[in-house]
Amino acid sequence: MRQVLLAIALSFRAGYCLEVATPSQTVHPVPEPSVEIWLTLGRSRYYEGSLRAALEAYEKGVKLDPRSVEAWLNGAVILEETGDLRRALRWYEKAAALKPDAEIFNAAGWAHLRLADLAGATTAFHRAVELRSDHGFALLGLGRTALDSGNPEQALAWLDRAAAAAPNLNLIPYYQGKAHEALKNDDRAIESFRRSVVMDSYFSEGRDLLAKAYLRSRNYREAWDQWSKALDAEPKSRRLRSLLYKVQALLRHAPEQMKRRPPPPPVPLETESAPGQVPVLRVGVGTDPLGKIRARSSASFKVNTDFELVDPKTGKAWLAGQAHEAWHVSVKRAKKKRFLAFMSPAGRPPLEKPGPVSIRPKEPGRSVIWIDESSPAAMAVRGELEIAMHRGHLRLVNSLDLENYTHGVVSREMPIDSPLEALKAQAVLARTYALHLKKHRQTHRKDGYEVCDQQHCQVYAGVRAESPRSRQVVDDTRGRVVTYQGRVASTIYTANCGGHTQSGKEVWGHVPYWIGRSDAPEGRREILDPWELKQWLRAWPKSYCGPSAHVYPSHYRWTRSVSFKDIEEEMARKLKIGRLKSIRPLKRSQAGNVLSLLVQGDRRSVKVVSEIKIRGLLGLGSLRSTLFVMETELGKDGKPQAFMFYGGGWGHGLGLCQSGAMGRAESGQEHDRIIRDYFPGVEISQLSY
Ligand SMILES: [Zn+2]
Ligand SMILES: [Zn+2]
């Protein structure tokens, strides 16, 4: 139906006549164009990223039917996104006059606030609160206007009410912190900023202000800790780095001493080695966040049983080692040649080899190899460990069977206290995805392994990830994988889809079972109007992946307020655009995720299309997802000051939604049904071993 309407709308635009009656035919009246046509056209132009054409459609809509609230509201959103805030306000006022509604007054309030028109904002927010006394965003807006008018005490009164109405909104404690700051009460400010980052660990803006408050209270240790966390999220920020150096100089102890101690060694569970023809995986361990070999030239290891150092190609044993001996391996150089030197503790002559060497334990069923036991990055693995040189660095590859590998993944990809059927779905997906990478993708062929141990493929933590519950989950689904037309499927997953998953063809390419779908028990209208999308992201619609005992609220809905300066610094560094003028989301997927972003600077404009880049560009650290709407706030001088984001979900939004799997398991669904719901058309198959 929508397609038909669209075709009609398009023919109107092109000036074609719909029906031409000939004298011999019965004359059908030409249907009156309705406002629906323009709403449909406006929506599709908005998702295509043609904001000007979308606005034209809504302009035609309000001309045709000046009583269409939808046309006024959707037009207002487009006007806001194109930076014409004054006109957006007039459109909101038209809509509010037709339908006095708290959401509309709230939207108008924020538009006034973004124009630094505090009196207008106050009036609009009051109207919203009169209609709905627990409107969290309108109460937050009143707090902000009071704060911007230099009245922090009144701001706190509003913000307290806001916090009671919207307990999961991290911007509220953030502004409470700012109000306490204005009142010179750093203890209370610290408390509030801390709450804002506890609510959402991605909220680096809150962390930054928290560190500053610690610095003012001379708590250098905490200031250092918070800034180093912020810098972990945004490693190249010059501003954060210089702050960290500044506070480092004030510390009595060197920061190295404050680094976290290594975790205690894991206690391996007694397990059977998987019998039969279980596929063996080559897993790159200790890799960097992109799954590449980390620059390192030495490592230590220990095995809990006797072992041999063997030639991985021939299986020939070169040297025998004993249980619990501490060994060391490093890249050495002599006569312009590099080689590996394995040193045992007993002072025996070292084993020196130019090629790869494997550590092969004598009792595969119960053996564990510890790597770098005394470092914070310590790891313990089952199976064998191959050590080789790769461009002058050490490359560590753990070869182990698919079942034990899955065991090392499950609890790292989903909290182990999640509902059992969700964990089983996770185990089937982890096993399937690894096998898919091994058989069909070979992403890491040049690195010399089949999967890495990072999020890039999926997080593998070896024995440390194991527990009796994870063993139960893996054993209960032993050999179970997802297939599509007989082929091992590419079972990607996302932490939280935000309420609607994305289709592969809109993002990374068509895969028949990567189909975007609503994650709500009652479904969602497939494509939301611009106004509906904004409301949907500002609310907490019922969904399988919504907040629960297992799902943290900020994984489902999040807000950010990023300073213009921070984003400008990042854009200048990454995109070389000169001074930042504006940022505008263009194309969106049907779910609502931003697929392309236009960044305009005074030197050039850049269109950003990669999901990871879009998330990484906007703000200190990255955004949780590309599912967001954004607003630009102007200062009194009319220049941009900050960007506000209303977002949903965490991760790329494709495939299985992990939070959704938990919600479905809670509502009684079993793991195979959960998997089939997220990947329409797949089958659950059994590997024969
Ligand atoms: Zn990888
Ligand atoms: Zn979901």
PDB file of N, CA and C in Angstrom, residues 622-675:
ATOM      1  N   SER A 622      33.083   6.446  22.155  1.00  0.00           N
ATOM      2  CA  SER A 622      32.147   6.247  21.050  1.00  0.00           C
ATOM      3  C   SER A 622      30.713   6.232  21.556  1.00  0.00           C
ATOM      4  N   LEU A 623      29.783   6.329  20.608  1.00  0.00           N
ATOM      5  CA  LEU A 623      28.372   6.185  20.939  1.00  0.00           C
ATOM      6  C   LEU A 623      28.061   4.699  20.997  1.00  0.00           C
ATOM      7  N   ARG A 624      27.047   4.341  21.750  1.00  0.00           N
ATOM      8  CA  ARG A 624      26.723   2.920  21.859  1.00  0.00           C
ATOM      9  C   ARG A 624      26.251   2.329  20.534  1.00  0.00           C
ATOM     10  N   SER A 625      25.617   3.147  19.696  1.00  0.00           N
ATOM     11  CA  SER A 625      25.084   2.614  18.435  1.00  0.00           C
ATOM     12  C   SER A 625      24.862   3.767  17.462  1.00  0.00           C
ATOM     13  N   THR A 626      24.424   3.412  16.243  1.00  0.00           N
ATOM     14  CA  THR A 626      24.070   4.463  15.277  1.00  0.00           C
ATOM     15  C   THR A 626      22.576   4.763  15.312  1.00  0.00           C
ATOM     16  N   LEU A 627      21.860   4.141  16.250  1.00  0.00           N
ATOM     17  CA  LEU A 627      20.418   4.389  16.355  1.00  0.00           C
ATOM     18  C   LEU A 627      20.202   5.621  17.239  1.00  0.00           C
ATOM     19  N   PHE A 628      20.176   6.793  16.621  1.00  0.00           N
ATOM     20  CA  PHE A 628      20.019   8.012  17.418  1.00  0.00           C
ATOM     21  C   PHE A 628      19.416   9.139  16.588  1.00  0.00           C
ATOM     22  N   VAL A 629      18.862  10.118  17.287  1.00  0.00           N
ATOM     23  CA  VAL A 629      18.563  11.412  16.664  1.00  0.00           C
ATOM     24  C   VAL A 629      19.419  12.423  17.424  1.00  0.00           C
ATOM     25  N   MET A 630      19.832  13.466  16.751  1.00  0.00           N
ATOM     26  CA  MET A 630      20.698  14.430  17.428  1.00  0.00           C
ATOM     27  C   MET A 630      20.182  15.843  17.281  1.00  0.00           C
ATOM     28  N   GLU A 631      20.538  16.675  18.241  1.00  0.00           N
ATOM     29  CA  GLU A 631      20.125  18.080  18.240  1.00  0.00           C
ATOM     30  C   GLU A 631      21.352  18.943  18.496  1.00  0.00           C
ATOM     31  N   THR A 632      21.397  20.087  17.837  1.00  0.00           N
ATOM     32  CA  THR A 632      22.502  21.018  18.060  1.00  0.00           C
ATOM     33  C   THR A 632      22.014  22.138  18.967  1.00  0.00           C
ATOM     34  N   GLU A 633      22.772  22.424  20.013  1.00  0.00           N
ATOM     35  CA  GLU A 633      22.400  23.530  20.904  1.00  0.00           C
ATOM     36  C   GLU A 633      23.251  24.749  20.581  1.00  0.00           C
ATOM     37  N   LEU A 634      22.596  25.908  20.501  1.00  0.00           N
ATOM     38  CA  LEU A 634      23.330  27.134  20.175  1.00  0.00           C
ATOM     39  C   LEU A 634      23.569  27.942  21.448  1.00  0.00           C
ATOM     40  N   GLY A 635      24.642  28.726  21.423  1.00  0.00           N
ATOM     41  CA  GLY A 635      24.904  29.618  22.555  1.00  0.00           C
ATOM     42  C   GLY A 635      24.198  30.952  22.326  1.00  0.00           C
ATOM     43  N   LYS A 636      24.411  31.890  23.261  1.00  0.00           N
ATOM     44  CA  LYS A 636      23.777  33.204  23.119  1.00  0.00           C
ATOM     45  C   LYS A 636      24.277  33.918  21.865  1.00  0.00           C
ATOM     46  N   ASP A 637      25.499  33.562  21.430  1.00  0.00           N
ATOM     47  CA  ASP A 637      26.057  34.185  20.217  1.00  0.00           C
ATOM     48  C   ASP A 637      25.549  33.506  18.937  1.00  0.00           C
ATOM     49  N   GLY A 638      24.659  32.543  19.074  1.00  0.00           N
ATOM     50  CA  GLY A 638      24.103  31.864  17.905  1.00  0.00           C
ATOM     51  C   GLY A 638      25.004  30.784  17.338  1.00  0.00           C
ATOM     52  N   LYS A 639      26.147  30.542  17.988  1.00  0.00           N
ATOM     53  CA  LYS A 639      27.073  29.512  17.476  1.00  0.00           C
ATOM     54  C   LYS A 639      26.835  28.190  18.212  1.00  0.00           C
ATOM     55  N   PRO A 640      27.088  27.049  17.518  1.00  0.00           N
ATOM     56  CA  PRO A 640      26.855  25.758  18.182  1.00  0.00           C
ATOM     57  C   PRO A 640      27.707  25.600  19.445  1.00  0.00           C
ATOM     58  N   GLN A 641      27.090  25.058  20.471  1.00  0.00           N
ATOM     59  CA  GLN A 641      27.801  24.870  21.738  1.00  0.00           C
ATOM     60  C   GLN A 641      27.902  23.414  22.139  1.00  0.00           C
ATOM     61  N   ALA A 642      26.829  22.683  21.870  1.00  0.00           N
ATOM     62  CA  ALA A 642      26.801  21.281  22.291  1.00  0.00           C
ATOM     63  C   ALA A 642      25.877  20.491  21.368  1.00  0.00           C
ATOM     64  N   PHE A 643      26.064  19.176  21.396  1.00  0.00           N
ATOM     65  CA  PHE A 643      25.177  18.286  20.653  1.00  0.00           C
ATOM     66  C   PHE A 643      24.513  17.346  21.647  1.00  0.00           C
ATOM     67  N   MET A 644      23.230  17.188  21.460  1.00  0.00           N
ATOM     68  CA  MET A 644      22.513  16.279  22.341  1.00  0.00           C
ATOM     69  C   MET A 644      22.077  15.072  21.511  1.00  0.00           C
ATOM     70  N   PHE A 645      22.249  13.895  22.075  1.00  0.00           N
ATOM     71  CA  PHE A 645      21.877  12.659  21.371  1.00  0.00           C
ATOM     72  C   PHE A 645      20.824  11.913  22.175  1.00  0.00           C
ATOM     73  N   TYR A 646      19.801  11.449  21.478  1.00  0.00           N
ATOM     74  CA  TYR A 646      18.848  10.518  22.082  1.00  0.00           C
ATOM     75  C   TYR A 646      19.039   9.216  21.337  1.00  0.00           C
ATOM     76  N   GLY A 647      19.511   8.187  22.041  1.00  0.00           N
ATOM     77  CA  GLY A 647      19.859   6.977  21.307  1.00  0.00           C
ATOM     78  C   GLY A 647      19.219   5.727  21.873  1.00  0.00           C
ATOM     79  N   GLY A 648      19.356   4.643  21.102  1.00  0.00           N
ATOM     80  CA  GLY A 648      18.832   3.354  21.541  1.00  0.00           C
ATOM     81  C   GLY A 648      19.766   2.236  21.132  1.00  0.00           C
ATOM     82  N   GLY A 649      19.912   1.241  22.000  1.00  0.00           N
ATOM     83  CA  GLY A 649      20.651   0.035  21.664  1.00  0.00           C
ATOM     84  C   GLY A 649      22.154   0.161  21.831  1.00  0.00           C
ATOM     85  N   TRP A 650      22.798  -0.998  21.660  1.00  0.00           N
ATOM     86  CA  TRP A 650      24.244  -1.086  21.841  1.00  0.00           C
ATOM     87  C   TRP A 650      24.770  -2.100  20.833  1.00  0.00           C
ATOM     88  N   GLY A 651      25.708  -1.630  19.987  1.00  0.00           N
ATOM     89  CA  GLY A 651      26.263  -2.532  18.968  1.00  0.00           C
ATOM     90  C   GLY A 651      25.668  -2.232  17.603  1.00  0.00           C
ATOM     91  N   HIS A 652      25.975  -3.122  16.633  1.00  0.00           N
ATOM     92  CA  HIS A 652      25.608  -2.832  15.237  1.00  0.00           C
ATOM     93  C   HIS A 652      24.136  -3.058  14.917  1.00  0.00           C
ATOM     94  N   GLY A 653      23.413  -3.758  15.796  1.00  0.00           N
ATOM     95  CA  GLY A 653      21.970  -3.911  15.575  1.00  0.00           C
ATOM     96  C   GLY A 653      21.587  -4.961  14.543  1.00  0.00           C
ATOM     97  N   LEU A 654      22.525  -5.836  14.175  1.00  0.00           N
ATOM     98  CA  LEU A 654      22.189  -6.888  13.203  1.00  0.00           C
ATOM     99  C   LEU A 654      22.188  -8.258  13.869  1.00  0.00           C
ATOM    100  N   GLY A 655      21.387  -9.163  13.308  1.00  0.00           N
ATOM    101  CA  GLY A 655      21.362 -10.540  13.805  1.00  0.00           C
ATOM    102  C   GLY A 655      20.607 -10.665  15.109  1.00  0.00           C
ATOM    103  N   LEU A 656      21.126 -11.553  15.991  1.00  0.00           N
ATOM    104  CA  LEU A 656      20.423 -11.777  17.255  1.00  0.00           C
ATOM    105  C   LEU A 656      20.715 -10.646  18.243  1.00  0.00           C
ATOM    106  N   CYS A 657      19.643 -10.221  18.917  1.00  0.00           N
ATOM    107  CA  CYS A 657      19.785  -9.195  19.951  1.00  0.00           C
ATOM    108  C   CYS A 657      19.960  -9.928  21.283  1.00  0.00           C
ATOM    109  N   GLN A 658      21.119  -9.757  21.926  1.00  0.00           N
ATOM    110  CA  GLN A 658      21.392 -10.540  23.136  1.00  0.00           C
ATOM    111  C   GLN A 658      20.445 -10.176  24.279  1.00  0.00           C
ATOM    112  N   SER A 659      20.188  -8.849  24.454  1.00  0.00           N
ATOM    113  CA  SER A 659      19.232  -8.456  25.499  1.00  0.00           C
ATOM    114  C   SER A 659      17.860  -9.025  25.169  1.00  0.00           C
ATOM    115  N   GLY A 660      17.510  -8.993  23.881  1.00  0.00           N
ATOM    116  CA  GLY A 660      16.216  -9.518  23.446  1.00  0.00           C
ATOM    117  C   GLY A 660      16.116 -11.018  23.707  1.00  0.00           C
ATOM    118  N   ALA A 661      17.234 -11.735  23.500  1.00  0.00           N
ATOM    119  CA  ALA A 661      17.242 -13.176  23.771  1.00  0.00           C
ATOM    120  C   ALA A 661      16.957 -13.418  25.255  1.00  0.00           C
ATOM    121  N   MET A 662      17.507 -12.538  26.111  1.00  0.00           N
ATOM    122  CA  MET A 662      17.251 -12.688  27.557  1.00  0.00           C
ATOM    123  C   MET A 662      15.769 -12.460  27.856  1.00  0.00           C
ATOM    124  N   GLY A 663      15.206 -11.407  27.266  1.00  0.00           N
ATOM    125  CA  GLY A 663      13.790 -11.103  27.480  1.00  0.00           C
ATOM    126  C   GLY A 663      12.897 -12.227  26.979  1.00  0.00           C
ATOM    127  N   ARG A 664      13.251 -12.790  25.841  1.00  0.00           N
ATOM    128  CA  ARG A 664      12.450 -13.885  25.279  1.00  0.00           C
ATOM    129  C   ARG A 664      12.563 -15.125  26.158  1.00  0.00           C
ATOM    130  N   ALA A 665      13.794 -15.405  26.641  1.00  0.00           N
ATOM    131  CA  ALA A 665      13.975 -16.564  27.526  1.00  0.00           C
ATOM    132  C   ALA A 665      13.142 -16.369  28.796  1.00  0.00           C
ATOM    133  N   GLU A 666      13.111 -15.145  29.317  1.00  0.00           N
ATOM    134  CA  GLU A 666      12.320 -14.843  30.515  1.00  0.00           C
ATOM    135  C   GLU A 666      10.837 -15.086  30.257  1.00  0.00           C
ATOM    136  N   SER A 667      10.410 -14.841  29.013  1.00  0.00           N
ATOM    137  CA  SER A 667       8.990 -15.041  28.733  1.00  0.00           C
ATOM    138  C   SER A 667       8.699 -16.478  28.295  1.00  0.00           C
ATOM    139  N   GLY A 668       9.679 -17.374  28.477  1.00  0.00           N
ATOM    140  CA  GLY A 668       9.411 -18.801  28.281  1.00  0.00           C
ATOM    141  C   GLY A 668       9.829 -19.373  26.936  1.00  0.00           C
ATOM    142  N   GLN A 669      10.467 -18.579  26.072  1.00  0.00           N
ATOM    143  CA  GLN A 669      10.874 -19.133  24.773  1.00  0.00           C
ATOM    144  C   GLN A 669      12.138 -19.976  24.916  1.00  0.00           C
ATOM    145  N   GLU A 670      12.235 -21.015  24.089  1.00  0.00           N
ATOM    146  CA  GLU A 670      13.433 -21.867  24.130  1.00  0.00           C
ATOM    147  C   GLU A 670      14.462 -21.390  23.108  1.00  0.00           C
ATOM    148  N   HIS A 671      15.713 -21.839  23.308  1.00  0.00           N
ATOM    149  CA  HIS A 671      16.801 -21.232  22.540  1.00  0.00           C
ATOM    150  C   HIS A 671      16.662 -21.400  21.025  1.00  0.00           C
ATOM    151  N   ASP A 672      16.139 -22.556  20.583  1.00  0.00           N
ATOM    152  CA  ASP A 672      16.049 -22.738  19.129  1.00  0.00           C
ATOM    153  C   ASP A 672      15.007 -21.793  18.522  1.00  0.00           C
ATOM    154  N   ARG A 673      13.916 -21.591  19.242  1.00  0.00           N
ATOM    155  CA  ARG A 673      12.889 -20.655  18.744  1.00  0.00           C
ATOM    156  C   ARG A 673      13.462 -19.222  18.721  1.00  0.00           C
ATOM    157  N   ILE A 674      14.205 -18.871  19.765  1.00  0.00           N
ATOM    158  CA  ILE A 674      14.806 -17.531  19.830  1.00  0.00           C
ATOM    159  C   ILE A 674      15.706 -17.311  18.612  1.00  0.00           C
ATOM    160  N   ILE A 675      16.551 -18.307  18.330  1.00  0.00           N
ATOM    161  CA  ILE A 675      17.486 -18.176  17.205  1.00  0.00           C
ATOM    162  C   ILE A 675      16.715 -18.048  15.891  1.00  0.00           C
TER     163      ILE A 675
END
